[in-house]
Amino acid sequence: MPELQTISMVQQQVVDWASLAESLGKQFAARETEADESDLFVADNIARLKSVGLTAAGVPSELGGGGASYADLCTVLRILGRYCSSTALAFSMHTHQVMIPTWRWQHQNAPVDGLLKRVAAEQLVLLSSGGSDWLQSAGTAVKVEGGFLVTARKVFASGAPVANLLMTSAVYQDPEQGSTVLHFGVPMTAQGVSIEPTWQAMGMRGTGSHDVVLSDVFVPDAAVALRREQGKWHFIFHLISMIAIPLIYSVYVGVAEAARDRAVQLAMKRHTDEHCCYMVGGLDNELMAAKLALQHMISTAVVSQPSFETTNQIMTGRTLVAKAVLNVADLAMEAAGGSAFYRKLGLEKLFRDVQGARYHPLREEAQRKLSGQLALGWDTSSL
């Protein structure tokens, strides 16, 4: 079976990433219900992704990884989303933290090869705190000899139970520059780092998106990779938007595909009429809209440079995908009828899981404001 091969064995060959994801997804589906009903993190599934090398798939082959393309990984996440929403979403958070330095290594010759080599050699799982931070960041950094002491609470940290390295930030009150956001990585085993098990959620219950608490964690000066002005757009956030958002929303399109297929299966068991056909046709329209918007996001990420215009394209696509997948979930429930309300039939869970599409940045109000400012020619330095 292809999933029994590790990347180290096949990195000199062409890997069929989609087939590998399909094979794994079918295995993961059996554990999804248990994770959902018990708020259990899908640890076994993430371990399986590690064992076959998928956690290092995005690392360039020259650095010891799988050399998968960006589009390949979007496809992997969409396929996994069909079978196990929580596994796919947790994996997307690690994946975008790998693909951001990969892009920088490939396009900027940035000195990030050390991190990428470690991801490949040590099978590191990277943890994102992006949902806690965005332009403002959260937490405080106090200057001490040789570095900073960081105190913060990072929420929605998907994959926290198995993560090795937290990619995060905190605010330093620089006496000359004012409020300055520091970006750095923190080992999850560092003194002062703890996980508070808070993740009891409506959907995506198996992602282990607990709070990570930093209590006077020492971050050496050498670990600070970036300093930026708080609350202002910076190149790194255009890069994050370009790389992370299409990967994350690939998951939700996969969940929507699963909801569509389940709804059609349930609808076919009922007495069909023209209204049912109308509902299913509308459902397929919305799913097509989601796929088209996602493909535009992926294509934009592949060919573009980080900029306000690229961010605008990506975030507009994010709004369109979110609207469409939420409409798919609504119409799936309607088309399936009252049976959709039963948990044992699976559609109710998919409906809950897809609601997470509402909450990743930029939410529609902020996206529309940004798009309007750019369209009207406002000075982007004020954004």
mmCIF file of C-alpha atoms in Angstrom, residues 119-319:
data_model
loop_
_atom_site.group_PDB
_atom_site.id
_atom_site.type_symbol
_atom_site.label_atom_id
_atom_site.label_comp_id
_atom_site.label_asym_id
_atom_site.label_seq_id
_atom_site.Cartn_x
_atom_site.Cartn_y
_atom_site.Cartn_z
ATOM 1 C CA VAL A 119 10.995 19.615 10.197
ATOM 2 C CA ALA A 120 12.129 16.915 7.780
ATOM 3 C CA ALA A 121 14.764 15.204 9.918
ATOM 4 C CA GLU A 122 13.029 15.410 13.299
ATOM 5 C CA GLN A 123 9.433 15.254 12.031
ATOM 6 C CA LEU A 124 8.620 18.423 13.925
ATOM 7 C CA VAL A 125 5.006 19.525 14.193
ATOM 8 C CA LEU A 126 4.686 23.303 14.059
ATOM 9 C CA LEU A 127 1.944 25.081 15.983
ATOM 10 C CA SER A 128 0.410 28.346 14.801
ATOM 11 C CA SER A 129 -0.968 31.020 17.100
ATOM 12 C CA GLY A 130 -2.268 33.108 14.223
ATOM 13 C CA GLY A 131 -5.859 33.025 15.451
ATOM 14 C CA SER A 132 -4.743 34.715 18.653
ATOM 15 C CA ASP A 133 -2.589 37.357 17.092
ATOM 16 C CA TRP A 134 -3.011 38.748 13.584
ATOM 17 C CA LEU A 135 -1.847 42.374 13.198
ATOM 18 C CA GLN A 136 -2.196 43.327 16.858
ATOM 19 C CA SER A 137 -0.611 40.230 18.419
ATOM 20 C CA ALA A 138 -1.278 39.273 22.038
ATOM 21 C CA GLY A 139 0.860 38.974 25.124
ATOM 22 C CA THR A 140 3.823 40.971 26.423
ATOM 23 C CA ALA A 141 7.555 40.712 25.973
ATOM 24 C CA VAL A 142 9.785 42.272 28.647
ATOM 25 C CA LYS A 143 13.447 42.915 27.835
ATOM 26 C CA VAL A 144 15.962 41.085 30.022
ATOM 27 C CA GLU A 145 19.624 40.281 29.566
ATOM 28 C CA GLY A 146 20.094 38.203 26.437
ATOM 29 C CA GLY A 147 16.461 38.174 25.361
ATOM 30 C CA PHE A 148 12.876 38.631 26.522
ATOM 31 C CA LEU A 149 10.456 37.185 29.043
ATOM 32 C CA VAL A 150 7.160 36.502 27.312
ATOM 33 C CA THR A 151 3.780 36.184 29.008
ATOM 34 C CA ALA A 152 0.740 35.391 26.845
ATOM 35 C CA ARG A 153 -2.276 33.194 26.267
ATOM 36 C CA LYS A 154 -2.649 31.890 22.738
ATOM 37 C CA VAL A 155 -6.124 30.538 21.967
ATOM 38 C CA PHE A 156 -7.353 28.309 19.116
ATOM 39 C CA ALA A 157 -3.937 26.599 18.926
ATOM 40 C CA SER A 158 -4.984 23.670 16.738
ATOM 41 C CA GLY A 159 -2.778 20.610 17.201
ATOM 42 C CA ALA A 160 -1.355 21.779 20.523
ATOM 43 C CA PRO A 161 -1.205 18.318 22.185
ATOM 44 C CA VAL A 162 1.406 16.982 19.741
ATOM 45 C CA ALA A 163 3.180 20.166 18.651
ATOM 46 C CA ASN A 164 6.916 20.601 19.045
ATOM 47 C CA LEU A 165 7.432 24.258 18.209
ATOM 48 C CA LEU A 166 5.025 27.177 18.737
ATOM 49 C CA MET A 167 5.349 29.857 16.045
ATOM 50 C CA THR A 168 4.049 32.961 17.769
ATOM 51 C CA SER A 169 4.558 36.612 18.697
ATOM 52 C CA ALA A 170 4.233 39.105 21.546
ATOM 53 C CA VAL A 171 4.287 42.877 22.000
ATOM 54 C CA TYR A 172 7.412 44.651 23.231
ATOM 55 C CA GLN A 173 7.209 48.267 24.328
ATOM 56 C CA ASP A 174 10.351 49.466 22.638
ATOM 57 C CA PRO A 175 11.580 52.691 24.256
ATOM 58 C CA GLU A 176 12.438 54.140 20.834
ATOM 59 C CA GLN A 177 10.031 52.472 18.388
ATOM 60 C CA GLY A 178 6.973 52.092 20.621
ATOM 61 C CA SER A 179 4.670 49.076 20.437
ATOM 62 C CA THR A 180 6.663 46.483 18.507
ATOM 63 C CA VAL A 181 5.570 42.932 17.700
ATOM 64 C CA LEU A 182 8.279 40.307 18.019
ATOM 65 C CA HIS A 183 7.933 37.042 16.065
ATOM 66 C CA PHE A 184 9.684 33.919 17.306
ATOM 67 C CA GLY A 185 9.460 30.182 17.842
ATOM 68 C CA VAL A 186 9.144 28.592 21.271
ATOM 69 C CA PRO A 187 9.719 24.887 22.006
ATOM 70 C CA MET A 188 6.618 23.435 23.608
ATOM 71 C CA THR A 189 8.921 21.868 26.192
ATOM 72 C CA ALA A 190 10.362 25.241 27.258
ATOM 73 C CA GLN A 191 10.020 26.250 30.885
ATOM 74 C CA GLY A 192 6.846 28.258 31.417
ATOM 75 C CA VAL A 193 4.912 26.768 28.463
ATOM 76 C CA SER A 194 1.727 24.882 29.314
ATOM 77 C CA ILE A 195 -1.445 23.739 27.581
ATOM 78 C CA GLU A 196 -4.807 24.531 29.143
ATOM 79 C CA PRO A 197 -7.420 22.061 27.831
ATOM 80 C CA THR A 198 -10.193 24.464 26.862
ATOM 81 C CA TRP A 199 -11.335 22.971 23.550
ATOM 82 C CA GLN A 200 -15.000 22.024 23.996
ATOM 83 C CA ALA A 201 -16.478 23.430 20.843
ATOM 84 C CA MET A 202 -19.473 23.317 18.544
ATOM 85 C CA GLY A 203 -17.541 21.690 15.715
ATOM 86 C CA MET A 204 -14.058 20.609 14.703
ATOM 87 C CA ARG A 205 -13.993 18.961 18.125
ATOM 88 C CA GLY A 206 -10.961 16.777 17.442
ATOM 89 C CA THR A 207 -8.498 19.552 16.535
ATOM 90 C CA GLY A 208 -7.088 19.936 20.050
ATOM 91 C CA SER A 209 -7.328 23.721 19.680
ATOM 92 C CA HIS A 210 -6.535 24.380 23.317
ATOM 93 C CA ASP A 211 -5.048 27.479 24.900
ATOM 94 C CA VAL A 212 -1.269 27.628 25.096
ATOM 95 C CA VAL A 213 -0.148 29.646 28.121
ATOM 96 C CA LEU A 214 3.275 31.295 28.244
ATOM 97 C CA SER A 215 4.388 32.354 31.726
ATOM 98 C CA ASP A 216 7.652 34.310 31.753
ATOM 99 C CA VAL A 217 9.045 32.174 28.952
ATOM 100 C CA PHE A 218 12.583 33.175 28.049
ATOM 101 C CA VAL A 219 13.055 33.936 24.352
ATOM 102 C CA PRO A 220 16.687 34.644 23.424
ATOM 103 C CA ASP A 221 17.478 37.596 21.174
ATOM 104 C CA ALA A 222 18.684 35.199 18.481
ATOM 105 C CA ALA A 223 15.258 33.516 18.356
ATOM 106 C CA VAL A 224 13.479 36.735 17.331
ATOM 107 C CA ALA A 225 13.010 36.367 13.570
ATOM 108 C CA LEU A 226 11.094 39.580 12.913
ATOM 109 C CA ARG A 227 10.172 42.895 14.501
ATOM 110 C CA ARG A 228 7.287 44.994 13.177
ATOM 111 C CA GLU A 229 5.060 47.891 14.135
ATOM 112 C CA GLN A 230 1.969 46.731 16.008
ATOM 113 C CA GLY A 231 -1.340 46.889 14.166
ATOM 114 C CA LYS A 232 0.126 47.692 10.737
ATOM 115 C CA TRP A 233 0.208 45.525 7.648
ATOM 116 C CA HIS A 234 3.661 44.113 7.043
ATOM 117 C CA PHE A 235 5.103 42.002 4.243
ATOM 118 C CA ILE A 236 4.956 38.929 6.476
ATOM 119 C CA PHE A 237 1.179 39.254 6.809
ATOM 120 C CA HIS A 238 0.724 39.536 3.083
ATOM 121 C CA LEU A 239 2.780 36.340 2.833
ATOM 122 C CA ILE A 240 0.774 34.639 5.585
ATOM 123 C CA SER A 241 -2.480 35.637 3.885
ATOM 124 C CA MET A 242 -1.285 34.378 0.513
ATOM 125 C CA ILE A 243 -0.021 31.023 1.765
ATOM 126 C CA ALA A 244 -2.143 30.116 4.788
ATOM 127 C CA ILE A 245 -5.694 31.037 3.808
ATOM 128 C CA PRO A 246 -6.052 28.872 0.666
ATOM 129 C CA LEU A 247 -4.624 25.887 2.560
ATOM 130 C CA ILE A 248 -7.056 26.350 5.454
ATOM 131 C CA TYR A 249 -10.075 26.885 3.223
ATOM 132 C CA SER A 250 -9.208 23.806 1.162
ATOM 133 C CA VAL A 251 -10.250 21.897 4.281
ATOM 134 C CA TYR A 252 -13.665 23.541 4.384
ATOM 135 C CA VAL A 253 -14.307 22.825 0.713
ATOM 136 C CA GLY A 254 -13.544 19.178 1.472
ATOM 137 C CA VAL A 255 -16.036 19.209 4.342
ATOM 138 C CA ALA A 256 -18.621 20.780 2.049
ATOM 139 C CA GLU A 257 -18.017 18.057 -0.542
ATOM 140 C CA ALA A 258 -18.659 15.422 2.109
ATOM 141 C CA ALA A 259 -21.845 17.199 3.212
ATOM 142 C CA ARG A 260 -23.077 17.360 -0.365
ATOM 143 C CA ASP A 261 -22.447 13.641 -0.966
ATOM 144 C CA ARG A 262 -24.102 12.637 2.312
ATOM 145 C CA ALA A 263 -27.134 14.814 1.627
ATOM 146 C CA VAL A 264 -27.592 13.301 -1.825
ATOM 147 C CA GLN A 265 -27.369 9.789 -0.362
ATOM 148 C CA LEU A 266 -30.054 10.625 2.181
ATOM 149 C CA ALA A 267 -32.244 12.448 -0.334
ATOM 150 C CA MET A 268 -32.197 9.478 -2.710
ATOM 151 C CA LYS A 269 -33.808 7.333 -0.003
ATOM 152 C CA ARG A 270 -36.780 9.683 0.217
ATOM 153 C CA HIS A 271 -39.684 10.128 -2.161
ATOM 154 C CA THR A 272 -38.202 12.588 -4.616
ATOM 155 C CA ASP A 273 -40.044 15.498 -6.163
ATOM 156 C CA GLU A 274 -39.172 18.630 -8.098
ATOM 157 C CA HIS A 275 -38.542 20.587 -4.930
ATOM 158 C CA CYS A 276 -35.916 18.059 -3.813
ATOM 159 C CA CYS A 277 -34.245 18.286 -7.216
ATOM 160 C CA TYR A 278 -34.285 22.057 -6.922
ATOM 161 C CA MET A 279 -32.625 21.904 -3.510
ATOM 162 C CA VAL A 280 -29.911 19.497 -4.667
ATOM 163 C CA GLY A 281 -29.280 21.583 -7.780
ATOM 164 C CA GLY A 282 -28.858 24.676 -5.633
ATOM 165 C CA LEU A 283 -26.525 22.747 -3.350
ATOM 166 C CA ASP A 284 -24.339 21.805 -6.318
ATOM 167 C CA ASN A 285 -24.316 25.423 -7.485
ATOM 168 C CA GLU A 286 -22.974 26.542 -4.127
ATOM 169 C CA LEU A 287 -20.349 23.798 -4.063
ATOM 170 C CA MET A 288 -19.195 24.798 -7.538
ATOM 171 C CA ALA A 289 -18.947 28.413 -6.381
ATOM 172 C CA ALA A 290 -16.778 27.311 -3.453
ATOM 173 C CA LYS A 291 -14.504 25.251 -5.706
ATOM 174 C CA LEU A 292 -14.090 28.053 -8.237
ATOM 175 C CA ALA A 293 -13.279 30.607 -5.562
ATOM 176 C CA LEU A 294 -10.817 28.209 -3.922
ATOM 177 C CA GLN A 295 -9.102 27.503 -7.226
ATOM 178 C CA HIS A 296 -8.725 31.251 -7.806
ATOM 179 C CA MET A 297 -7.125 31.586 -4.368
ATOM 180 C CA ILE A 298 -4.707 28.728 -5.028
ATOM 181 C CA SER A 299 -3.768 30.028 -8.488
ATOM 182 C CA THR A 300 -3.209 33.490 -7.050
ATOM 183 C CA ALA A 301 -0.956 32.095 -4.323
ATOM 184 C CA VAL A 302 1.090 30.117 -6.836
ATOM 185 C CA VAL A 303 1.820 32.948 -9.294
ATOM 186 C CA SER A 304 1.761 36.108 -7.157
ATOM 187 C CA GLN A 305 4.020 38.064 -4.859
ATOM 188 C CA PRO A 306 2.822 39.117 -1.403
ATOM 189 C CA SER A 307 1.197 42.556 -1.622
ATOM 190 C CA PHE A 308 -2.014 44.375 -0.797
ATOM 191 C CA GLU A 309 -3.438 43.379 -4.181
ATOM 192 C CA THR A 310 -2.620 39.711 -3.585
ATOM 193 C CA THR A 311 -4.052 39.861 -0.067
ATOM 194 C CA ASN A 312 -7.200 41.444 -1.476
ATOM 195 C CA GLN A 313 -7.581 38.641 -4.021
ATOM 196 C CA ILE A 314 -6.997 35.941 -1.406
ATOM 197 C CA MET A 315 -9.287 37.447 1.221
ATOM 198 C CA THR A 316 -12.071 38.097 -1.283
ATOM 199 C CA GLY A 317 -11.821 34.431 -2.201
ATOM 200 C CA ARG A 318 -11.903 33.544 1.494
ATOM 201 C CA THR A 319 -15.208 35.411 1.883
#
